Amino acid sequence: MASLLVLAVVAAVGVVGYDRGWFDRWLDSDPAAGADSAAEPWNVAVPSPSAVAASTSTLDAAKVRAALKGHLKAADLGDHVVGEVSSISGATLASFGTGSATPASTTKLLTAAAALHVLGPEATFATTVVSPAAGQLVLVGGGDPLLALKPVKSELLPRADVTTLARTAAAALKASGVTRVRLSYDDSLFTGPTTSPSWPANYVPDDVVSPMSALRLDEGQLDDGRDLTPATTAARKVAAVLRAEGITVAHRIRKAAVSTAGTDTEIARVTSAPLRDIVQHTLETSDNDAAETMAHLIGAKAGDGSFAGGVKATTAALTDLGVPLDGVRLYDGSGLSRKDLITPAALTGVLRAAATDPDLQSLGYGLPVAGFSGSLLERFTDASGTAGLGVVRAKTGTLTGVSALAGFIADADGTPMVYVVMADEVPVTKTLAARSALDDAAAALATCHCSTPAPATPSTPTTPATPAIPSTSTSPSTLTSDQPSATVAP
């Protein structure tokens, strides 16, 4: 009897916890390899514009549906499962369920695509120290998503840091004979609330995400939790380094705005890695803070660097990219909000764009590789899922009761396809089973001979007197940007 009572209490706590999102701090983080994990040396199937153009195979919808049969069962995934498998060209090969679903971190695919489209893959974000008047300094935040306190040694993802910035400023000041300054800061690039109104109030104190700021160090993470005053913290750190370098800094540090007249003198600057690298880091590690910063940057570009502005600008960018948005509702850039709704068609549209638009290529390359990197590092490990190792490249999405996977798969013949599945009524006790079901279905597609090579066609004669020379174009077994199809002539 006592054991039954314990089980009843545990079940009740599970239901309440699910409803209130108590488990989200563990689930939605999509535990991943660190940002400085080794670059992928594996020859994985990553669609790219040249590879897609090279592929002449046709995927067979009946074979795709047969491969998926029995894998996406309600017993593991709950009562609401939506998904779609399509070719890179856009032909729907299989679809299941109707309507939208809570996407969790697959939302980051939409944010990344919009950021790359609006800002460009080579965009960088500067943090500067300027002087509006003699003896006055302003630390200006430029929205660098990965701005660090101290230099970070990483060949894969170089990061700007305010220690280097402050030392450079100190050297410039001393060279001009200035040894006393007043310091203020400007974080006005981002506006509005620092946390999304659609998030549970416990997300910041429970260490899920940091308050938003255009001037923030180490993504707002402190030794004892999240930084509630990130811009002030950054300014104080800069002041400390300036003092250590022999510059006297007035004790009081104020919030200030940089002059719009363009007369402020720049004293020092540090610049982020290119956006393409930030996107790859964000998707591989499922970085909530970086995703929200990117959304704010898109909004700021359009004149409104807030949560609402980021959503509006993201929606406009996706529309411009031709992504179908019927049934899509966004409230943030990370997918932390349970109000977010995305359709399979929207996700497949973004992924197809990433495979064909050169500006969006880093989205495809930033996706975790099954069994090798990021949030897929420890996935595809059971016997039925191992066929997907190194072949599936996809973004995960996990909240309490939500499990999603969206990315690329190459079938056994090397033909790429887009795979999207979202389940948002997963029983808490089935969390791991749901992940395995998504992995197993993807692995089944990886082992499927689902494509048929196009028949060889004779080439066009160069002159009427020259006989046609037939050629055979073969699709590479692994599609990468530097591996074009081979053309063999007898």
Tab-separated table of C-alpha atoms in Angstrom:
chain	number	residue	atom	x	y	z
A	1	MET	CA	0.000	0.000	0.000
A	2	ALA	CA	2.833	2.343	0.909
A	3	SER	CA	4.555	1.638	-2.389
A	4	LEU	CA	1.350	2.484	-4.281
A	5	LEU	CA	1.116	5.755	-2.390
A	6	VAL	CA	4.714	6.618	-3.309
A	7	LEU	CA	4.035	5.856	-6.960
A	8	ALA	CA	0.940	8.040	-6.878
A	9	VAL	CA	2.903	10.947	-5.380
A	10	VAL	CA	5.687	10.545	-7.951
A	11	ALA	CA	3.139	10.492	-10.762
A	12	ALA	CA	1.415	13.593	-9.412
A	13	VAL	CA	4.727	15.453	-9.135
A	14	GLY	CA	5.541	14.386	-12.701
A	15	VAL	CA	2.258	15.772	-14.022
A	16	VAL	CA	2.654	19.080	-12.173
A	17	GLY	CA	6.303	19.319	-13.171
A	18	TYR	CA	5.459	18.675	-16.797
A	19	ASP	CA	2.759	21.350	-16.760
A	20	ARG	CA	5.007	23.927	-15.133
A	21	GLY	CA	8.111	23.036	-17.118
A	22	TRP	CA	10.168	22.059	-14.071
A	23	PHE	CA	12.190	19.572	-16.086
A	24	ASP	CA	12.994	21.962	-18.923
A	25	ARG	CA	16.299	23.115	-17.428
A	26	TRP	CA	17.668	19.606	-17.976
A	27	LEU	CA	15.841	18.694	-21.168
A	28	ASP	CA	15.886	21.777	-23.363
A	29	SER	CA	19.591	22.439	-22.958
A	30	ASP	CA	20.192	19.603	-25.432
A	31	PRO	CA	23.412	18.577	-23.624
A	32	ALA	CA	26.184	18.950	-26.146
A	33	ALA	CA	29.906	18.813	-26.684
A	34	GLY	CA	31.713	22.021	-25.799
A	35	ALA	CA	32.117	24.776	-28.329
A	36	ASP	CA	35.791	23.925	-28.667
A	37	SER	CA	35.269	20.275	-29.516
A	38	ALA	CA	37.278	19.003	-32.460
A	39	ALA	CA	36.136	19.879	-35.936
A	40	GLU	CA	34.444	16.993	-37.675
A	41	PRO	CA	37.029	14.972	-39.610
A	42	TRP	CA	34.401	12.515	-40.781
A	43	ASN	CA	33.202	12.219	-44.322
A	44	VAL	CA	29.532	12.786	-43.615
A	45	ALA	CA	26.640	13.394	-45.959
A	46	VAL	CA	26.108	17.140	-45.891
A	47	PRO	CA	24.102	18.500	-48.801
A	48	SER	CA	25.576	21.613	-50.392
A	49	PRO	CA	24.708	23.555	-53.525
A	50	SER	CA	27.270	21.815	-55.727
A	51	ALA	CA	26.410	18.392	-54.338
A	52	VAL	CA	22.695	18.865	-54.784
A	53	ALA	CA	23.224	20.023	-58.339
A	54	ALA	CA	25.416	16.967	-58.946
A	55	SER	CA	22.870	14.432	-57.716
A	56	THR	CA	20.789	12.903	-60.499
A	57	SER	CA	19.029	10.256	-58.409
A	58	THR	CA	15.290	10.301	-57.748
A	59	LEU	CA	13.883	9.340	-54.373
A	60	ASP	CA	10.980	6.866	-54.386
A	61	ALA	CA	8.204	7.985	-52.029
A	62	ALA	CA	6.869	4.435	-51.632
A	63	LYS	CA	10.280	3.188	-50.520
A	64	VAL	CA	10.635	6.048	-48.063
A	65	ARG	CA	7.256	5.290	-46.508
A	66	ALA	CA	8.092	1.579	-46.330
A	67	ALA	CA	11.376	2.332	-44.546
A	68	LEU	CA	9.577	4.427	-41.913
A	69	LYS	CA	6.780	1.911	-41.302
A	70	GLY	CA	6.479	0.937	-37.658
A	71	HIS	CA	9.090	3.401	-36.358
A	72	LEU	CA	7.064	6.470	-35.418
A	73	LYS	CA	4.578	4.806	-33.094
A	74	ALA	CA	2.236	6.645	-30.730
A	75	ALA	CA	3.277	4.279	-27.932
A	76	ASP	CA	6.705	5.950	-27.837
A	77	LEU	CA	5.961	9.435	-29.134
A	78	GLY	CA	2.551	10.218	-27.706
A	79	ASP	CA	-0.648	11.205	-29.460
A	80	HIS	CA	0.547	14.200	-31.471
A	81	VAL	CA	3.309	13.559	-33.997
A	82	VAL	CA	3.859	15.649	-37.103
A	83	GLY	CA	6.576	15.278	-39.645
A	84	GLU	CA	7.706	15.267	-43.214
A	85	VAL	CA	10.391	13.679	-45.359
A	86	SER	CA	11.165	15.455	-48.594
A	87	SER	CA	13.735	15.639	-51.331
A	88	ILE	CA	16.087	18.606	-51.507
A	89	SER	CA	14.138	19.809	-54.539
A	90	GLY	CA	10.990	20.042	-52.446
A	91	ALA	CA	9.012	16.917	-53.383
A	92	THR	CA	7.184	15.526	-50.340
A	93	LEU	CA	8.027	11.841	-49.907
A	94	ALA	CA	6.181	11.110	-46.668
A	95	SER	CA	4.140	13.138	-44.222
A	96	PHE	CA	2.360	12.293	-40.996
A	97	GLY	CA	0.145	14.164	-38.598
A	98	THR	CA	-1.451	17.536	-39.165
A	99	GLY	CA	-0.928	21.077	-38.023
A	100	SER	CA	1.856	22.674	-36.017
A	101	ALA	CA	3.799	21.421	-33.010
A	102	THR	CA	5.897	22.826	-30.202
A	103	PRO	CA	9.338	22.808	-31.845
A	104	ALA	CA	11.685	23.280	-28.863
A	105	SER	CA	15.247	23.910	-30.058
A	106	THR	CA	14.558	23.180	-33.720
A	107	THR	CA	13.374	26.815	-33.648
A	108	LYS	CA	17.065	27.722	-33.806
A	109	LEU	CA	17.083	26.598	-37.455
A	110	LEU	CA	14.664	29.400	-38.333
A	111	THR	CA	16.644	31.935	-36.308
A	112	ALA	CA	19.947	30.899	-37.890
A	113	ALA	CA	18.548	31.028	-41.430
A	114	ALA	CA	17.083	34.483	-40.852
A	115	ALA	CA	20.323	35.800	-39.322
A	116	LEU	CA	22.448	34.520	-42.203
A	117	HIS	CA	20.015	35.949	-44.734
A	118	VAL	CA	19.676	39.384	-43.110
A	119	LEU	CA	23.181	39.952	-41.752
A	120	GLY	CA	25.270	37.782	-44.078
A	121	PRO	CA	27.576	34.892	-43.160
A	122	GLU	CA	30.651	37.141	-42.900
A	123	ALA	CA	29.045	39.671	-40.542
A	124	THR	CA	30.965	40.409	-37.349
A	125	PHE	CA	29.965	42.253	-34.191
A	126	ALA	CA	32.256	44.814	-32.578
A	127	THR	CA	32.611	45.858	-28.966
A	128	THR	CA	34.282	49.248	-28.730
A	129	VAL	CA	35.580	51.877	-26.365
A	130	VAL	CA	34.930	55.416	-27.603
A	131	SER	CA	35.608	58.869	-26.234
A	132	PRO	CA	32.798	61.439	-26.619
A	133	ALA	CA	34.876	64.097	-24.820
A	134	ALA	CA	38.269	64.520	-23.175
A	135	GLY	CA	38.634	62.243	-20.166
A	136	GLN	CA	35.424	60.340	-20.894
A	137	LEU	CA	35.125	56.768	-22.149
A	138	VAL	CA	32.091	54.758	-23.200
A	139	LEU	CA	32.080	50.970	-23.494
A	140	VAL	CA	29.718	50.196	-26.385
A	141	GLY	CA	28.077	46.794	-26.768
A	142	GLY	CA	27.569	45.616	-30.321
A	143	GLY	CA	25.651	42.433	-29.558
A	144	ASP	CA	28.585	40.023	-29.810
A	145	PRO	CA	26.886	36.723	-28.810
A	146	LEU	CA	30.097	35.152	-27.500
A	147	LEU	CA	31.981	38.105	-26.012
A	148	ALA	CA	34.298	36.810	-23.279
A	149	LEU	CA	35.862	38.282	-20.163
A	150	LYS	CA	39.340	36.951	-20.878
A	151	PRO	CA	41.148	35.688	-23.993
A	152	VAL	CA	39.897	32.255	-25.049
A	153	LYS	CA	42.335	29.929	-26.777
A	154	SER	CA	40.430	28.307	-29.598
A	155	GLU	CA	41.416	27.839	-33.209
A	156	LEU	CA	37.907	26.675	-34.053
A	157	LEU	CA	35.948	29.612	-32.704
A	158	PRO	CA	37.976	32.750	-31.918
A	159	ARG	CA	36.239	34.999	-29.391
A	160	ALA	CA	36.613	38.664	-28.683
A	161	ASP	CA	37.230	39.593	-25.041
A	162	VAL	CA	37.045	42.765	-22.966
A	163	THR	CA	40.396	42.198	-21.260
A	164	THR	CA	42.144	42.630	-24.607
A	165	LEU	CA	39.832	45.560	-25.379
A	166	ALA	CA	40.669	47.330	-22.116
A	167	ARG	CA	44.420	46.762	-22.477
A	168	THR	CA	44.329	48.177	-26.001
A	169	ALA	CA	42.376	51.187	-24.750
A	170	ALA	CA	44.820	51.733	-21.886
A	171	ALA	CA	47.776	51.702	-24.257
A	172	ALA	CA	46.084	54.236	-26.543
A	173	LEU	CA	45.198	56.497	-23.632
A	174	LYS	CA	48.705	56.478	-22.205
A	175	ALA	CA	50.163	57.139	-25.647
A	176	SER	CA	48.057	60.298	-25.829
A	177	GLY	CA	48.935	61.340	-22.285
A	178	VAL	CA	45.590	60.512	-20.685
A	179	THR	CA	45.742	58.753	-17.315
A	180	ARG	CA	42.391	59.708	-15.715
A	181	VAL	CA	38.947	58.893	-17.150
A	182	ARG	CA	35.290	58.495	-16.351
A	183	LEU	CA	33.741	55.329	-17.763
A	184	SER	CA	30.153	54.698	-18.813
A	185	TYR	CA	28.524	52.021	-20.930
A	186	ASP	CA	26.054	51.844	-23.800
A	187	ASP	CA	23.941	48.715	-24.258
A	188	SER	CA	21.164	50.470	-26.186
A	189	LEU	CA	21.369	48.237	-29.284
A	190	PHE	CA	18.910	45.850	-27.596
A	191	THR	CA	15.658	47.106	-26.128
A	192	GLY	CA	12.560	45.823	-24.352
A	193	PRO	CA	12.372	43.188	-21.619
A	194	THR	CA	15.527	41.222	-20.875
A	195	THR	CA	13.607	37.941	-20.740
A	196	SER	CA	10.792	36.813	-22.995
A	197	PRO	CA	7.301	37.354	-21.580
A	198	SER	CA	6.497	33.878	-22.921
A	199	TRP	CA	9.092	32.146	-20.725
A	200	PRO	CA	8.436	30.682	-17.273
A	201	ALA	CA	9.784	32.946	-14.537
A	202	ASN	CA	12.161	30.225	-13.323
A	203	TYR	CA	14.299	30.056	-16.489
A	204	VAL	CA	16.901	32.606	-15.326
A	205	PRO	CA	17.176	31.525	-11.673
A	206	ASP	CA	17.241	27.879	-12.736
A	207	ASP	CA	20.217	28.587	-15.038
A	208	VAL	CA	18.440	27.822	-18.324
A	209	VAL	CA	19.125	31.170	-20.002
A	210	SER	CA	20.566	34.606	-19.203
A	211	PRO	CA	18.930	38.035	-19.359
A	212	MET	CA	19.421	39.566	-22.795
A	213	SER	CA	21.888	42.396	-23.307
A	214	ALA	CA	23.893	43.850	-26.192
A	215	LEU	CA	26.812	43.971	-23.763
A	216	ARG	CA	27.263	40.689	-21.938
A	217	LEU	CA	30.275	38.575	-20.978
A	218	ASP	CA	30.497	34.797	-21.239
A	219	GLU	CA	26.822	34.628	-22.197
A	220	GLY	CA	25.868	35.983	-18.804
A	221	GLN	CA	27.148	32.981	-16.877
A	222	LEU	CA	28.691	33.594	-13.483
A	223	ASP	CA	30.196	31.105	-11.053
A	224	ASP	CA	27.053	31.259	-8.917
A	225	GLY	CA	24.347	31.582	-11.563
A	226	ARG	CA	23.238	33.982	-14.280
A	227	ASP	CA	24.289	37.629	-14.406
A	228	LEU	CA	21.293	39.886	-13.737
A	229	THR	CA	23.183	43.108	-14.623
A	230	PRO	CA	25.391	42.026	-17.552
A	231	ALA	CA	26.232	45.460	-18.988
A	232	THR	CA	27.223	46.838	-15.586
A	233	THR	CA	29.359	43.755	-14.974
A	234	ALA	CA	31.134	44.200	-18.300
A	235	ALA	CA	31.871	47.862	-17.598
A	236	ARG	CA	33.247	47.066	-14.151
A	237	LYS	CA	35.523	44.400	-15.590
A	238	VAL	CA	36.840	46.873	-18.172
A	239	ALA	CA	37.410	49.443	-15.422
A	240	ALA	CA	39.369	46.894	-13.386
A	241	VAL	CA	41.678	46.118	-16.311
A	242	LEU	CA	42.167	49.821	-17.071
A	243	ARG	CA	43.176	50.413	-13.464
A	244	ALA	CA	45.572	47.456	-13.561
A	245	GLU	CA	47.132	49.035	-16.659
A	246	GLY	CA	47.744	52.335	-14.867
A	247	ILE	CA	44.637	54.308	-15.813
A	248	THR	CA	42.707	55.952	-12.997
A	249	VAL	CA	38.989	55.300	-13.465
A	250	ALA	CA	36.321	57.175	-11.502
A	251	HIS	CA	34.514	54.863	-9.128
A	252	ARG	CA	31.000	55.615	-10.405
A	253	ILE	CA	30.119	53.888	-13.685
A	254	ARG	CA	26.990	55.115	-15.438
A	255	LYS	CA	24.769	54.047	-18.294
A	256	ALA	CA	25.206	56.411	-21.229
A	257	ALA	CA	24.345	56.682	-24.909
A	258	VAL	CA	26.944	57.239	-27.594
A	259	SER	CA	26.553	60.441	-29.564
A	260	THR	CA	24.688	60.005	-32.836
A	261	ALA	CA	26.631	62.864	-34.407
A	262	GLY	CA	29.510	60.561	-35.316
A	263	THR	CA	32.037	62.729	-33.480
A	264	ASP	CA	33.050	60.182	-30.837
A	265	THR	CA	36.626	59.021	-31.173
A	266	GLU	CA	37.121	55.273	-31.184
A	267	ILE	CA	39.861	54.265	-28.753
A	268	ALA	CA	39.790	50.461	-29.066
A	269	ARG	CA	37.810	47.676	-30.718
A	270	VAL	CA	37.485	43.890	-30.586
A	271	THR	CA	35.502	41.948	-33.145
A	272	SER	CA	33.619	38.662	-32.996
A	273	ALA	CA	34.090	35.622	-35.182
A	274	PRO	CA	32.066	35.695	-38.427
A	275	LEU	CA	28.376	34.931	-38.090
A	276	ARG	CA	28.820	31.665	-40.021
A	277	ASP	CA	31.020	30.368	-37.189
A	278	ILE	CA	28.623	31.633	-34.529
A	279	VAL	CA	25.735	29.878	-36.291
A	280	GLN	CA	27.631	26.594	-36.405
A	281	HIS	CA	28.451	26.872	-32.691
A	282	THR	CA	24.844	27.750	-31.838
A	283	LEU	CA	23.354	24.799	-33.701
A	284	GLU	CA	25.956	22.243	-32.682
A	285	THR	CA	25.723	23.037	-28.977
A	286	SER	CA	22.072	24.180	-28.995
A	287	ASP	CA	23.131	27.462	-27.392
A	288	ASN	CA	19.998	29.230	-26.159
A	289	ASP	CA	21.775	32.485	-25.306
A	290	ALA	CA	23.510	32.786	-28.660
A	291	ALA	CA	20.263	32.037	-30.510
A	292	GLU	CA	18.390	34.755	-28.637
A	293	THR	CA	21.210	37.217	-29.285
A	294	MET	CA	21.081	36.455	-33.014
A	295	ALA	CA	17.327	37.082	-33.022
A	296	HIS	CA	17.852	40.436	-31.290
A	297	LEU	CA	20.556	41.342	-33.816
A	298	ILE	CA	18.157	40.678	-36.685
A	299	GLY	CA	15.585	42.881	-34.977
A	300	ALA	CA	18.153	45.612	-34.319
A	301	LYS	CA	19.064	45.615	-38.000
A	302	ALA	CA	15.413	46.423	-38.727
A	303	GLY	CA	15.289	49.041	-35.949
A	304	ASP	CA	13.837	47.019	-33.048
A	305	GLY	CA	16.321	44.959	-31.063
A	306	SER	CA	13.771	43.336	-28.766
A	307	PHE	CA	12.123	39.927	-28.496
A	308	ALA	CA	9.151	41.187	-30.497
A	309	GLY	CA	11.419	42.923	-32.992
A	310	GLY	CA	13.492	39.792	-33.433
A	311	VAL	CA	10.404	37.690	-34.137
A	312	LYS	CA	9.088	40.228	-36.635
A	313	ALA	CA	12.408	40.485	-38.473
A	314	THR	CA	12.871	36.702	-38.452
A	315	THR	CA	9.428	36.205	-39.958
A	316	ALA	CA	10.148	38.789	-42.660
A	317	ALA	CA	13.456	37.131	-43.533
A	318	LEU	CA	11.906	33.662	-43.754
A	319	THR	CA	9.163	35.015	-45.989
A	320	ASP	CA	11.824	36.516	-48.224
A	321	LEU	CA	13.526	33.103	-48.368
A	322	GLY	CA	10.276	31.504	-49.501
A	323	VAL	CA	9.752	29.461	-46.320
A	324	PRO	CA	6.041	28.616	-45.832
A	325	LEU	CA	4.879	30.177	-42.570
A	326	ASP	CA	1.206	29.217	-42.385
A	327	GLY	CA	0.657	27.820	-38.900
A	328	VAL	CA	3.976	29.185	-37.575
A	329	ARG	CA	3.935	31.260	-34.385
A	330	LEU	CA	7.214	32.487	-32.883
A	331	TYR	CA	7.806	34.146	-29.534
A	332	ASP	CA	11.579	33.829	-29.234
A	333	GLY	CA	14.670	32.727	-31.140
A	334	SER	CA	15.718	29.687	-29.116
A	335	GLY	CA	12.562	27.591	-28.832
A	336	LEU	CA	12.432	27.895	-25.050
A	337	SER	CA	8.906	29.246	-25.253
A	338	ARG	CA	6.136	26.663	-25.134
A	339	LYS	CA	4.006	29.060	-27.152
A	340	ASP	CA	6.209	28.608	-30.218
A	341	LEU	CA	4.532	26.601	-32.986
A	342	ILE	CA	6.218	25.434	-36.180
A	343	THR	CA	5.040	23.221	-39.018
A	344	PRO	CA	7.123	20.487	-40.657
A	345	ALA	CA	6.794	22.426	-43.918
A	346	ALA	CA	8.538	25.447	-42.382
A	347	LEU	CA	11.451	23.366	-41.116
A	348	THR	CA	11.858	21.483	-44.386
A	349	GLY	CA	11.705	24.810	-46.215
A	350	VAL	CA	14.558	26.199	-44.118
A	351	LEU	CA	16.646	23.054	-44.553
A	352	ARG	CA	16.149	23.013	-48.312
A	353	ALA	CA	17.196	26.648	-48.438
A	354	ALA	CA	20.330	25.790	-46.455
A	355	ALA	CA	21.199	23.148	-49.058
A	356	THR	CA	20.843	25.479	-52.019
A	357	ASP	CA	21.549	29.047	-50.837
A	358	PRO	CA	25.302	29.790	-50.501
A	359	ASP	CA	24.648	32.332	-47.727
A	360	LEU	CA	22.954	29.625	-45.639
A	361	GLN	CA	25.530	26.857	-46.044
A	362	SER	CA	26.903	27.255	-42.522
A	363	LEU	CA	23.484	26.217	-41.203
A	364	GLY	CA	23.891	22.798	-42.817
A	365	TYR	CA	27.481	22.411	-41.698
A	366	GLY	CA	26.603	23.471	-38.157
A	367	LEU	CA	24.148	20.648	-37.589
A	368	PRO	CA	25.318	17.993	-35.110
A	369	VAL	CA	26.515	14.709	-36.615
A	370	ALA	CA	24.922	11.537	-35.262
A	371	GLY	CA	27.248	9.911	-32.759
A	372	PHE	CA	30.064	12.394	-33.312
A	373	SER	CA	29.276	15.960	-32.289
A	374	GLY	CA	27.102	18.344	-30.339
A	375	SER	CA	23.669	17.331	-29.121
A	376	LEU	CA	23.822	14.113	-31.190
A	377	LEU	CA	27.081	12.997	-29.610
A	378	GLU	CA	25.413	10.356	-27.459
A	379	ARG	CA	22.495	9.549	-29.754
A	380	PHE	CA	22.067	6.710	-32.280
A	381	THR	CA	23.770	4.281	-29.931
A	382	ASP	CA	21.302	1.386	-29.727
A	383	ALA	CA	21.481	-1.491	-32.176
A	384	SER	CA	18.739	-0.229	-34.478
A	385	GLY	CA	20.066	3.300	-34.565
A	386	THR	CA	23.753	2.767	-35.264
A	387	ALA	CA	23.147	2.799	-39.022
A	388	GLY	CA	22.636	6.540	-38.683
A	389	LEU	CA	26.076	7.191	-37.180
A	390	GLY	CA	27.928	9.760	-39.235
A	391	VAL	CA	25.120	9.811	-41.809
A	392	VAL	CA	22.370	11.756	-40.043
A	393	ARG	CA	23.036	15.436	-39.486
A	394	ALA	CA	20.248	17.145	-37.578
A	395	LYS	CA	19.125	19.665	-34.975
A	396	THR	CA	17.568	18.256	-31.855
A	397	GLY	CA	14.666	19.770	-29.952
A	398	THR	CA	13.823	18.773	-26.393
A	399	LEU	CA	11.485	20.164	-23.768
A	400	THR	CA	9.480	18.317	-21.157
A	401	GLY	CA	7.005	16.364	-23.275
A	402	VAL	CA	8.612	17.446	-26.560
A	403	SER	CA	11.074	15.581	-28.753
A	404	ALA	CA	12.031	16.707	-32.249
A	405	LEU	CA	14.668	16.078	-34.880
A	406	ALA	CA	15.177	18.034	-38.098
A	407	GLY	CA	18.002	17.750	-40.590
A	408	PHE	CA	19.535	15.842	-43.458
A	409	ILE	CA	19.941	12.141	-44.142
A	410	ALA	CA	21.609	10.403	-47.073
A	411	ASP	CA	20.053	7.096	-48.040
A	412	ALA	CA	22.119	3.991	-48.750
A	413	ASP	CA	22.705	5.240	-52.297
A	414	GLY	CA	23.967	8.620	-51.126
A	415	THR	CA	20.910	10.617	-52.109
A	416	PRO	CA	20.110	13.391	-49.627
A	417	MET	CA	16.708	13.967	-48.112
A	418	VAL	CA	15.222	16.254	-45.474
A	419	TYR	CA	13.843	14.619	-42.324
A	420	VAL	CA	11.612	16.453	-39.823
A	421	VAL	CA	9.665	14.910	-36.931
A	422	MET	CA	8.140	16.715	-33.938
A	423	ALA	CA	6.253	15.053	-31.093
A	424	ASP	CA	4.874	17.390	-28.428
A	425	GLU	CA	2.737	15.114	-26.275
A	426	VAL	CA	5.454	12.694	-25.179
A	427	PRO	CA	4.759	11.153	-21.745
A	428	VAL	CA	7.571	12.061	-19.359
A	429	THR	CA	8.251	8.365	-18.746
A	430	LYS	CA	8.748	7.909	-22.509
A	431	THR	CA	11.330	10.682	-22.970
A	432	LEU	CA	14.213	8.353	-23.826
A	433	ALA	CA	11.999	6.028	-25.841
A	434	ALA	CA	10.840	8.982	-27.930
A	435	ARG	CA	14.399	9.992	-28.712
A	436	SER	CA	15.218	6.440	-29.733
A	437	ALA	CA	12.145	6.294	-31.963
A	438	LEU	CA	13.238	9.418	-33.826
A	439	ASP	CA	16.787	8.077	-34.153
A	440	ASP	CA	15.654	4.652	-35.334
A	441	ALA	CA	13.398	6.125	-38.012
A	442	ALA	CA	16.256	8.270	-39.281
A	443	ALA	CA	18.592	5.277	-39.270
A	444	ALA	CA	16.039	3.281	-41.254
A	445	LEU	CA	16.129	5.934	-43.964
A	446	ALA	CA	19.929	5.852	-43.948
A	447	THR	CA	19.903	2.122	-44.763
A	448	CYS	CA	17.145	2.384	-47.343
A	449	HIS	CA	17.900	2.072	-51.037
A	450	CYS	CA	15.233	4.683	-51.603
A	451	SER	CA	16.588	6.278	-54.758
A	452	THR	CA	16.832	5.387	-58.408
A	453	PRO	CA	19.618	6.833	-60.566
A	454	ALA	CA	18.425	8.852	-63.510
A	455	PRO	CA	19.001	7.150	-66.870
A	456	ALA	CA	22.048	8.247	-68.804
A	457	THR	CA	21.300	10.673	-71.608
A	458	PRO	CA	23.414	11.375	-74.674
A	459	SER	CA	25.198	14.690	-74.754
A	460	THR	CA	24.249	17.325	-77.316
A	461	PRO	CA	26.461	17.094	-80.451
A	462	THR	CA	28.804	19.995	-80.894
A	463	THR	CA	28.254	19.992	-84.678
A	464	PRO	CA	25.875	18.078	-86.951
A	465	ALA	CA	28.778	15.976	-88.234
A	466	THR	CA	29.943	14.887	-84.782
A	467	PRO	CA	28.223	11.808	-83.343
A	468	ALA	CA	26.771	12.127	-79.877
A	469	ILE	CA	28.983	10.763	-77.124
A	470	PRO	CA	26.933	9.269	-74.300
A	471	SER	CA	27.983	10.094	-70.767
A	472	THR	CA	27.038	8.609	-67.409
A	473	SER	CA	26.669	10.918	-64.460
A	474	THR	CA	26.884	9.253	-61.068
A	475	SER	CA	25.824	10.719	-57.777
A	476	PRO	CA	28.588	10.617	-55.149
A	477	SER	CA	27.954	8.283	-52.258
A	478	THR	CA	28.832	11.068	-49.855
A	479	LEU	CA	27.764	14.553	-50.820
A	480	THR	CA	30.149	17.286	-49.806
A	481	SER	CA	30.885	20.687	-51.272
A	482	ASP	CA	34.227	19.584	-52.745
A	483	GLN	CA	33.032	16.308	-54.243
A	484	PRO	CA	31.291	16.877	-57.594
A	485	SER	CA	29.697	14.087	-59.537
A	486	ALA	CA	31.891	12.103	-61.888
A	487	THR	CA	31.236	12.144	-65.613
A	488	VAL	CA	32.617	9.167	-67.516
A	489	ALA	CA	32.786	9.107	-71.298
A	490	PRO	CA	33.712	5.986	-73.297
